[in-house]
XYZ file of C-alpha atoms in Angstrom:
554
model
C -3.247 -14.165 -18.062
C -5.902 -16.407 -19.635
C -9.576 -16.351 -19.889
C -11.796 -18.767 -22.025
C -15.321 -18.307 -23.251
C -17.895 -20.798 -23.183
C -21.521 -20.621 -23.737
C -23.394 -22.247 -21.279
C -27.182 -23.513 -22.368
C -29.210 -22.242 -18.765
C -26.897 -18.806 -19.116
C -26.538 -16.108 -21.866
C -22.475 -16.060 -21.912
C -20.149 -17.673 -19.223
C -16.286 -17.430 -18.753
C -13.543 -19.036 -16.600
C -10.662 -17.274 -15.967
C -7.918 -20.021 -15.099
C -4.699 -17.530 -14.804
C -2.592 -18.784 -17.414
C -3.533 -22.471 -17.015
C -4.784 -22.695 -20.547
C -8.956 -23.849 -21.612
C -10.692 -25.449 -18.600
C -11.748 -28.734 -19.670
C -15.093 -29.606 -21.099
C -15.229 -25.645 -23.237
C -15.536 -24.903 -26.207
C -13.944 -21.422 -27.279
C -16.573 -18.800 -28.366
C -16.454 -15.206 -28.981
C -16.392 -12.765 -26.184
C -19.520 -10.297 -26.115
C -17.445 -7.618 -24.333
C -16.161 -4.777 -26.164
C -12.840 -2.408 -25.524
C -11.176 -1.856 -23.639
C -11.256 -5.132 -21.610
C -14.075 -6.434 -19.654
C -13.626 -5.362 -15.886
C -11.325 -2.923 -13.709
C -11.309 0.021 -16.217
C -11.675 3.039 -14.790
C -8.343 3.790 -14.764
C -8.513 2.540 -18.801
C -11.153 5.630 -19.331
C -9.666 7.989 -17.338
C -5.765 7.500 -16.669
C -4.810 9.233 -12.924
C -1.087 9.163 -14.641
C -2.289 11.355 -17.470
C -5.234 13.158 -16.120
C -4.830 13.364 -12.298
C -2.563 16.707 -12.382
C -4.980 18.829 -14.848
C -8.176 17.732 -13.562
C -7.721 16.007 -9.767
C -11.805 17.015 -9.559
C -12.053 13.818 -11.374
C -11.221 11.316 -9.004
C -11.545 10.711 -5.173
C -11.676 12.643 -2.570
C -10.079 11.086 0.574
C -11.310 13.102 2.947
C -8.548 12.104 5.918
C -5.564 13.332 3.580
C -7.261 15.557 2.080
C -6.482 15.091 -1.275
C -7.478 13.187 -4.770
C -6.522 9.995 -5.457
C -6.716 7.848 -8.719
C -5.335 4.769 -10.249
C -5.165 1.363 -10.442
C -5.029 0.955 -6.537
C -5.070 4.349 -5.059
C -8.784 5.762 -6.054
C -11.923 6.028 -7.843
C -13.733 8.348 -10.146
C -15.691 11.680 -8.556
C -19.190 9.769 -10.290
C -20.835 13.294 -9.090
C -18.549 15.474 -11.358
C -20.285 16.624 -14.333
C -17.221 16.804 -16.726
C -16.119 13.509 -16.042
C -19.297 12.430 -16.787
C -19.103 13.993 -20.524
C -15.849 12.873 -20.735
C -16.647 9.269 -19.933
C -19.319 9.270 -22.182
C -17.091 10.682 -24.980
C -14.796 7.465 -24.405
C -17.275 5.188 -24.568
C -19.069 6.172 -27.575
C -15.559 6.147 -29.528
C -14.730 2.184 -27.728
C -18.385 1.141 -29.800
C -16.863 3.034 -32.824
C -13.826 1.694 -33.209
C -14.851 -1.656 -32.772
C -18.090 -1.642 -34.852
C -15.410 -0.054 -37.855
C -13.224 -3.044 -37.033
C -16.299 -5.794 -36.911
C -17.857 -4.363 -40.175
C -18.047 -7.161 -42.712
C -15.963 -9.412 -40.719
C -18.225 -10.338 -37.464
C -21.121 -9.432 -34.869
C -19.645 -6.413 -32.810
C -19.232 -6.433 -29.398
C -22.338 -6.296 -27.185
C -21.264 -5.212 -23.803
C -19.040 -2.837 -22.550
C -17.673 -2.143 -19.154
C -17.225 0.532 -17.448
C -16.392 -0.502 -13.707
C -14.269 0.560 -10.265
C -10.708 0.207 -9.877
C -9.805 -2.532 -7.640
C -9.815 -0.815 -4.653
C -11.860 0.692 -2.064
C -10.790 4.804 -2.175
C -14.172 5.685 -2.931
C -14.629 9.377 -3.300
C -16.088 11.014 -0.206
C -16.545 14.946 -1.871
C -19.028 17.045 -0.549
C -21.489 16.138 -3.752
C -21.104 11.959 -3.358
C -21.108 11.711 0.035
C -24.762 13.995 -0.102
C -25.245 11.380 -3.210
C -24.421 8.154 -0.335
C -26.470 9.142 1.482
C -29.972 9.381 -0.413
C -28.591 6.094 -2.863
C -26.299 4.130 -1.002
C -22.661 3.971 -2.485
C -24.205 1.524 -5.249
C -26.859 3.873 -5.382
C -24.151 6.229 -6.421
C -22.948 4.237 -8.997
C -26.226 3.580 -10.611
C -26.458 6.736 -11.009
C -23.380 7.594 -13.138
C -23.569 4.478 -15.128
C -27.109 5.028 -15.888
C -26.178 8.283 -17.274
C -23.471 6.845 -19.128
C -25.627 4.267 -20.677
C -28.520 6.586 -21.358
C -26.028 8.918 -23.877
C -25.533 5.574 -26.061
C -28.793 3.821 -25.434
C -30.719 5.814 -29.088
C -28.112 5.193 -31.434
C -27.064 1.528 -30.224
C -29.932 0.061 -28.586
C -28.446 -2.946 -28.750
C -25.542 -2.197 -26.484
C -25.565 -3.061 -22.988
C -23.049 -1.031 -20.184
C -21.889 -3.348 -17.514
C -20.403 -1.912 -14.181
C -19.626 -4.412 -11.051
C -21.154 -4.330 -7.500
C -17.876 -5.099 -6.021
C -16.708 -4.942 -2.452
C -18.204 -1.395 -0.974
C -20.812 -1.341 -4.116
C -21.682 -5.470 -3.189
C -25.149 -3.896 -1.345
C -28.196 -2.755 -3.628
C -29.034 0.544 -3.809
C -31.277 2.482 -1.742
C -34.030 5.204 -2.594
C -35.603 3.735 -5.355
C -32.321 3.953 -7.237
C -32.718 1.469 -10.524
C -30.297 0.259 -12.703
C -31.210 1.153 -16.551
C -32.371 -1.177 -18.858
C -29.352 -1.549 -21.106
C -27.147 -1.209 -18.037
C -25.294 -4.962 -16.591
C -24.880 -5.140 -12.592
C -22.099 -7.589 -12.456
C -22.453 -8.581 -8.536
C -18.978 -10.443 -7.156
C -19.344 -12.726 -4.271
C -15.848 -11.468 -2.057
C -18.210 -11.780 1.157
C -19.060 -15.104 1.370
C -17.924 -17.950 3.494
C -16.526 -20.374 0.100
C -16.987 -23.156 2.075
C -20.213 -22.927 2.649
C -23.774 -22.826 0.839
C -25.225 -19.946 0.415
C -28.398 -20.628 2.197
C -26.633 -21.611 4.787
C -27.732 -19.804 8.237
C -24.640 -17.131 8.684
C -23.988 -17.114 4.851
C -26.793 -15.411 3.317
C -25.217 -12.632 2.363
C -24.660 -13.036 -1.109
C -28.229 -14.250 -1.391
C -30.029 -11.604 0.174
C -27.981 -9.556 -2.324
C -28.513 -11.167 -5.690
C -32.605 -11.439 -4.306
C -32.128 -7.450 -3.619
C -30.487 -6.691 -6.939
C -32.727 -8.679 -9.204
C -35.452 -6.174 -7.856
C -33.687 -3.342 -8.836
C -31.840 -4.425 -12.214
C -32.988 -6.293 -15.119
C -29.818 -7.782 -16.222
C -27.262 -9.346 -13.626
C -24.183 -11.221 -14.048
C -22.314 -12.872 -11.588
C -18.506 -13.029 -10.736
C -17.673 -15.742 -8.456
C -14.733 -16.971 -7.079
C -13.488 -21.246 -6.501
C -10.705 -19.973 -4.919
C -9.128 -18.117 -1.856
C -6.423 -15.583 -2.291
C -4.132 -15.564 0.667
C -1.072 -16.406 -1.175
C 0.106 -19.329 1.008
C -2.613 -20.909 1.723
C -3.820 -21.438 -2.055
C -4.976 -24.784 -2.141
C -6.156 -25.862 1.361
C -8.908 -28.100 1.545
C -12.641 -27.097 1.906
C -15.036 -29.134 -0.127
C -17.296 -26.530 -2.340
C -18.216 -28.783 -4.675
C -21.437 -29.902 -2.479
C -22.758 -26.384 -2.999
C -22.204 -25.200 -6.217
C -25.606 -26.829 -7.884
C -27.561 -25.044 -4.986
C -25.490 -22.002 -6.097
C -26.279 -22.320 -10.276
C -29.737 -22.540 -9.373
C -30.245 -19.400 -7.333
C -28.547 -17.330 -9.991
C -30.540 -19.249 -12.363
C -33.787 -18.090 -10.404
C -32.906 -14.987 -9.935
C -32.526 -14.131 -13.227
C -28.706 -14.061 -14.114
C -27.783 -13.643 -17.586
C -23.873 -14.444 -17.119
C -20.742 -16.030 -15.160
C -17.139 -14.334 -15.150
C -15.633 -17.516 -12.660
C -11.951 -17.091 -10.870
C -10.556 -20.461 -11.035
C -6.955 -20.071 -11.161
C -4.308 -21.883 -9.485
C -4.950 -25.547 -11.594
C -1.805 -26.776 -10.098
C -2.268 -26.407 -6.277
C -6.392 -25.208 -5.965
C -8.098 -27.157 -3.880
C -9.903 -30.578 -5.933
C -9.706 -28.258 -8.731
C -10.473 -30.576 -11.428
C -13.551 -31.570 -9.391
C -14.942 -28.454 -9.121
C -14.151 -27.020 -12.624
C -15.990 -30.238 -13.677
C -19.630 -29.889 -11.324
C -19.345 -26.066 -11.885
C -19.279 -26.473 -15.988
C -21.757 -29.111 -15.797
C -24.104 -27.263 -13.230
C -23.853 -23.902 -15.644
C -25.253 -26.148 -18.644
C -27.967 -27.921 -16.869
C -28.893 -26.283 -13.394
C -31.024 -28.932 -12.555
C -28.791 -31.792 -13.226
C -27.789 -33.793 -9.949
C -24.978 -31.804 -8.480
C -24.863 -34.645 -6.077
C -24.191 -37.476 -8.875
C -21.915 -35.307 -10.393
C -19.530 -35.104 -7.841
C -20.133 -38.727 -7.155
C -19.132 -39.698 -10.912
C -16.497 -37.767 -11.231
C -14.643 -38.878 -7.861
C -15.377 -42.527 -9.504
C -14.363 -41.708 -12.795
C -11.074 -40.058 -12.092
C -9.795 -41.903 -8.574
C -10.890 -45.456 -9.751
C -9.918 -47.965 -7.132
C -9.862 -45.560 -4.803
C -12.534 -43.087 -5.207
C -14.325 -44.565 -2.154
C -12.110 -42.944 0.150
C -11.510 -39.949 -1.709
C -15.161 -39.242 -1.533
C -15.348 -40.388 2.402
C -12.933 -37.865 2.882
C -14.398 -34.965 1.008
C -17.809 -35.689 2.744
C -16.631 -35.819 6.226
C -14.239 -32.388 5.432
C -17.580 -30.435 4.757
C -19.466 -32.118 7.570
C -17.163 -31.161 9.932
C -16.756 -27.663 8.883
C -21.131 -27.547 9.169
C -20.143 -29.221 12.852
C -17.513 -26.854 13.462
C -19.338 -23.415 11.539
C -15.527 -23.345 10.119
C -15.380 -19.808 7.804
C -13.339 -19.927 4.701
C -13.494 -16.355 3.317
C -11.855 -14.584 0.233
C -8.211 -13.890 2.213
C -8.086 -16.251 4.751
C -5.846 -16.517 7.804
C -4.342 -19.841 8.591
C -6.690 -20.063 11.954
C -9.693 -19.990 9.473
C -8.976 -23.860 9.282
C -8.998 -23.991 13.071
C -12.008 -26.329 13.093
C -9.807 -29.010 10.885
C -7.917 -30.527 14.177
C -5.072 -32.938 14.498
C -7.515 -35.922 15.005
C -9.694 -34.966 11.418
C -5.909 -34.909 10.051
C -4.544 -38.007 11.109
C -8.019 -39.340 9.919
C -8.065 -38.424 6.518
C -4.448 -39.301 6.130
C -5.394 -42.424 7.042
C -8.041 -42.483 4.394
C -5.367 -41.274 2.417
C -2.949 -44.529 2.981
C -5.928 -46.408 2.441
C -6.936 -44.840 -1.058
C -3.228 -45.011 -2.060
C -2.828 -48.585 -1.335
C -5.858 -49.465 -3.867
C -3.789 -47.706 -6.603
C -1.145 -49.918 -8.946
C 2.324 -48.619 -8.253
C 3.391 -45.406 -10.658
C -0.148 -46.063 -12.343
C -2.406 -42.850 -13.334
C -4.707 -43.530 -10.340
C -2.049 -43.238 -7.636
C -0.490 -39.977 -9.203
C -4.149 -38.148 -8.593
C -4.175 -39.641 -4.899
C -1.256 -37.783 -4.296
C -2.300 -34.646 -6.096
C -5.459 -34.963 -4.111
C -3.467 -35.040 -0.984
C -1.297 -31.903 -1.587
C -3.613 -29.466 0.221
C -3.938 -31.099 3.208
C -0.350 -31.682 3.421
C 0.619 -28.100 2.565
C -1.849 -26.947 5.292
C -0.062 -29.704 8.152
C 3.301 -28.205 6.632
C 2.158 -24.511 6.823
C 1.107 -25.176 10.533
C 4.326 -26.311 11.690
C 6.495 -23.725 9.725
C 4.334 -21.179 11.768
C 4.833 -23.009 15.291
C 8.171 -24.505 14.465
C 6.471 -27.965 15.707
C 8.288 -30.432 12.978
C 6.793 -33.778 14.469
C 7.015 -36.858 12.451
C 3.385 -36.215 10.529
C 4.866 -32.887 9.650
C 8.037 -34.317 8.435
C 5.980 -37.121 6.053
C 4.006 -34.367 5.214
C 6.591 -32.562 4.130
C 8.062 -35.277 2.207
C 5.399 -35.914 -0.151
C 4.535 -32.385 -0.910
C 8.476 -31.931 -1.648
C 8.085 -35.574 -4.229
C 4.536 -34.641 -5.372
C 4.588 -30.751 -6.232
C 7.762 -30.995 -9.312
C 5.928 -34.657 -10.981
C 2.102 -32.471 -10.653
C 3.495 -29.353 -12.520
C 5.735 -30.804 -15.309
C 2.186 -31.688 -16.600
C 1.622 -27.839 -17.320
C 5.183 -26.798 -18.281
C 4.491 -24.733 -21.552
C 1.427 -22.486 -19.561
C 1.296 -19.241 -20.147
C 1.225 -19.435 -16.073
C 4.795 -21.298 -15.815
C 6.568 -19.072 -18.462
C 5.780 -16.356 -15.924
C 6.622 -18.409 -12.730
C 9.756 -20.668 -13.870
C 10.051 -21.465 -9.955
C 6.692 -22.281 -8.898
C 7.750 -25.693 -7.794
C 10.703 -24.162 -5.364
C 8.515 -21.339 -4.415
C 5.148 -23.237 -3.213
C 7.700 -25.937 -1.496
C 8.865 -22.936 0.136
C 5.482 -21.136 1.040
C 4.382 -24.161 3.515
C 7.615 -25.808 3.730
C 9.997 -22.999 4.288
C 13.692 -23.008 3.202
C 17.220 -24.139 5.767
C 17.623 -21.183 7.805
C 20.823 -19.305 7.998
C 23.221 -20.634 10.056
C 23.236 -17.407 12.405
C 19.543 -18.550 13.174
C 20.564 -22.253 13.887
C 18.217 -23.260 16.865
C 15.892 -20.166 16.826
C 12.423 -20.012 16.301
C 11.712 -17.812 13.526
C 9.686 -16.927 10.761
C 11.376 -17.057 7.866
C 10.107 -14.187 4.911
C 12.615 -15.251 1.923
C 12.926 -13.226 -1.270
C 9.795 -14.880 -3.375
C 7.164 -13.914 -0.480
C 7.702 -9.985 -1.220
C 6.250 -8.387 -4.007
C 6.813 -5.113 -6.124
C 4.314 -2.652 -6.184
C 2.541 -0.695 -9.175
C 4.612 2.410 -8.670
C 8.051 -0.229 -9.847
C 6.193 -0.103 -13.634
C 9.835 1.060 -15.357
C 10.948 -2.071 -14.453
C 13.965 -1.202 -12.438
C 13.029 -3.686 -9.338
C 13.500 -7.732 -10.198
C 13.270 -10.436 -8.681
C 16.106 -12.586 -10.194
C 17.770 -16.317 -9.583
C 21.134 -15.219 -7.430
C 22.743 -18.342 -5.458
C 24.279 -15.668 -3.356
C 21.410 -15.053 -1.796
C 20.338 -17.113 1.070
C 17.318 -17.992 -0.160
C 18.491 -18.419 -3.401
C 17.269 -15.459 -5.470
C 17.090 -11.884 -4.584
C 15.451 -8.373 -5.537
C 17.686 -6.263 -7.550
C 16.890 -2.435 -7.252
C 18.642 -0.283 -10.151
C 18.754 2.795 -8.050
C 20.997 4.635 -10.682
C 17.962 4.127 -13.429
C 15.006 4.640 -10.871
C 12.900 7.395 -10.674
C 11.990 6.185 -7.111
C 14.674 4.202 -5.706
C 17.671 7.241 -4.919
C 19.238 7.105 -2.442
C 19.838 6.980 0.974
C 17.965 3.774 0.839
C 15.477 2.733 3.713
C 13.807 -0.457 5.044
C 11.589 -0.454 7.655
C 8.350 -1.771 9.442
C 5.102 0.405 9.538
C 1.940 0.443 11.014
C -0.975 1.040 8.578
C -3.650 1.801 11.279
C -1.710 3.941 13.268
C 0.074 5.455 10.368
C 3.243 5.435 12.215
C 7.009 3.928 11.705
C 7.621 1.131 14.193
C 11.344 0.925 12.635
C 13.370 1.802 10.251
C 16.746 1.914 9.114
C 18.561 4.446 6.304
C 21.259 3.838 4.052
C 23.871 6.169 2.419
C 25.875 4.154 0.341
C 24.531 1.264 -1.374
C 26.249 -2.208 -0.522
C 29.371 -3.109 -2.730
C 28.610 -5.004 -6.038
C 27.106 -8.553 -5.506
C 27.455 -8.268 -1.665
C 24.474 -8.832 1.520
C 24.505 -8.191 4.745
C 22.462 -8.467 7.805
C 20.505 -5.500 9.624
C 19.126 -5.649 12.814
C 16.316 -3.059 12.848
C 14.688 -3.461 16.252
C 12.294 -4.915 18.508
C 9.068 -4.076 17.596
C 5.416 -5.652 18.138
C 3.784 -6.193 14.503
C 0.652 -5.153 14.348
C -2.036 -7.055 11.512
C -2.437 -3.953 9.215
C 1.654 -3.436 8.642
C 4.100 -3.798 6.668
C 7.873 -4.545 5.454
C 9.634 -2.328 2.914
C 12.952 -2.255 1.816
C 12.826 -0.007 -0.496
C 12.994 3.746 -0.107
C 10.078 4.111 -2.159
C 8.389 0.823 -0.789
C 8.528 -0.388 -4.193
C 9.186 -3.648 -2.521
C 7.050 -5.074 0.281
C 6.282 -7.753 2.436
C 2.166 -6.608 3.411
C 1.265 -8.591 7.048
C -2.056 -8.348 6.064
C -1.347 -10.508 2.969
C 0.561 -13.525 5.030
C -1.627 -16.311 7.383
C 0.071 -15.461 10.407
């Protein structure tokens, strides 16, 4: 995965993660002021569950339903009251800003900031000592507290050293109780509450404003994360138009005192107008008082030519209808969250659409960014009737020009770190909103089709014994291959099955012996069951594999 470093003149240090995509245009590369042992997520990185969990569970969360501690990547926290794990925390830190001071010396400037920051998950710890700690601080509050002390054990002998932690999901909120971050300690505060479509003064969508205003009262040096994307796998790429609110956004961090941007902009070849809003976002960060307005106006006339008069039409009247509408785009949308873009606002912009296209010169450089322009609201009229099973004659054009526009788009970043890891991203985002023939048993049916691309392995499959690999045997053309004989997980009998999160209960399930003969499939009928949102498909013993309901749109 790639990040790049710019330096952006209203900010102290900026960076746009673009997930393998390569530099976003318009940076220029400069060195990162974050120290080891990466720059966010690393909890786990000081204090390893896998090699500390067993001698010293005190150390992580207490869930206080199960009863038991819980650490890792994605199953826990750290126990911030626990006095050891404070030392030893503090021990790791000071040998990070050793190591890489020995490794800077003569060569370069040292790293700057170091982070020390929550898993990415939400298994906070609810002890006896924390939850007393909640309930005086907040759960930020909490935080504070053990980064502060952190911090304060480095703060003589490297004053100029800053400790950066995130406000992140439960931690988003400021503290409470007078708790204040240190002077040499970084709130990063992340923006996962927002509506993206939206500004952020907005009535409805102040969240992330009343926080920032909150924070900066309570911290003197905030960074932002924020997101130009929305991570509910297929729906990547539906239209919302962002780019009218992202000036208003670079000035309130200006004003409230940020120092910094980490910015999520992945998915280059399907995200929404991306090279729009990479383009008013790097401009706003340089000069937060530039026209955010003009920008967006140039660039739609600078890179859509001939046709840029519809393309903007269209992206104007797509956010006034959502203000009409109050349509909510949050961080994992649903596919109803674009309820408020009807049939008639469809069949309008496509006609805006025909109308840009026939400006363009046949096969010319103008008309091939049209129809790149035109891919996420295609992929959303595709994804609709793949959910209802409603293949009109829209759908069906629809479905035409995603299937002739998606392979021509990404050839243009075949080399990306990105594509070397996804060598059938064009068949598997064709298949995401288009969906694939169904078997022949299912001729006639409606069904929802979950093919072997929309699963994914968890973090306990880490030896590498679970692949997805290219197997024409498969219906769907590839298939997960479980090495039960080399698992530590995966012995058998085997077991797939449906199960309800909330109610923590097995709707169905189905057990295996034997293992299929070499090379074969078959077809299991597990029940009739009524799917609950917060479930999910395994078919794996050890759920290694899984299809999570609360991941998909529908």
């Amino acid at each position: 995965m790639t990040a790049f470093l710019f330096l952006a003149a209203a900010f102290s240090f900026g960076k746009i993660y673009t997930g393998g995509f390569g530099p976003a245009d318009g940076f220029a590369n400069s060195p990162d002021p974050y120290g080891s042992p990466r720059h966010c997520h690393t909890f786990d990185v000081y204090v390893p569950f896998a090699e500390h969990g067993k001698a010293h569970p005190e150390w992580f969360s207490y869930v206080k339903a199960s009863g038991r501690r819980c650490g890792g990547p994605g199953g826990g926290q750290l126990c911030f009251t626990n006095p050891e794990l404070r030392a030893f925390v503090k021990q790791r830190l000071r040998a990070y800003i050793e190591r890489d001071r020995a490794e800077a010396a003569g060569k370069s400037d040292p790293p700057r900031i170091y982070d020390i920051s929550q898993n990415d998950n939400v298994a906070y710890c609810e002890c006896e000592a924390c939850m007393s700690a909640r309930e005086k601080w907040g759960l930020s509050g909490l935080l504070v507290d053990f980064i502060n002390d952190v911090a304060s054990s480095v703060a003589k002998d490297y004053p100029d050293v800053l400790v950066n932690t995130f406000a992140y999901q439960g931690t988003e909120a400021p503290p409470k109780g007078g708790m204040r971050a240190a002077d040499n300690v970084v709130i990063r505060l992340c923006d996962t509450q927002s509506n993206q479509a939206a500004g952020r003064n907005e009535p409805g969508n102040t969240v992330f404003r009343d926080n920032l205003v909150a924070w900066a009262k309570c911290a003197k040096n905030i960074s932002v994360w924020d997101y130009f994307s929305v991570y509910t796998d297929d729906l990547i790429g539906f239209p919302y138009a962002s780019e009218f609110h992202i000036g208003e956004y670079t000035r309130m961090c200006r004003d409230n005192r940020v120092i910094g941007f980490f910015r999520e902009h992945e998915h280059r070849h399907k995200g929404d107008f991306w090279e729009l809003k990479n383009y008013v976002g790097v401009e706003m960060m340089r000069n937060p008082d530039a026209d955010d307005q003009a920008l967006v106006r140039s660039f739609v006339r600078d890179h859509y030519g001939p046709a840029a008069d519809e393309i903007y039409a269209y992206r104007r009247r797509l956010d006034e209808l959502r203000r009409e509408r109050k349509g909510n785009i949050p961080w994992f949308p649903s596919l109803g969250d674009w309820d408020w873009l009807d049939a008639a606002a469809v069949a309008e912009f496509q006609g805006l659409f025909d109308r840009a296209l026939a400006k363009c010169g046949k096969g010319s450089e103008f008309e091939l960014r049209v129809r790149r322009a035109r891919l996420g609201l295609d992929r959303l009229v595709c994804r609709r009737a793949l959910g209802s099973g409603a293949w009109d004659a829209a759908a069906t054009a629809a479905a035409a020009r995603v299937k002739a526009i998606t392979p021509v788009w990404y050839a243009r970043f075949a080399g990306t770190e990105f594509m070397r890891k996804h060598p059938h991203a064009v068949e598997d985002d064709i298949a995401q909103v288009c969906g694939v023939p169904p078997p022949k048993r299912f001729a006639g049916m409606k069904i929802r089709d979950f093919t072997a691309p929309m699963l994914y392995v968890t973090e306990s499959a880490v030896e590498r014994t679970v692949r997805l690999r290219e197997d024409r045997d498969s219906e769907s053309g590839r298939a997960w291959i479980i090495d039960a004989d080399a698992s530590k997980h995966d012995k058998l009998p085997y077991e797939i099955g449906f199960y309800d999160r909330e109610a923590k209960k097995f709707l169905a399930r189905k057990s295996f012996e034997k293992p299929l003969a070499k090379n074969a499939y078959a077809w299991y009928r597990l029940g009739e069951v009524t799917v609950p949102g917060p479930s999910l498909v395994y078919v794996s013993g050890s759920w290694n594999v899984q299809l999570d309901l609360r991941r998909r749109s529908d």
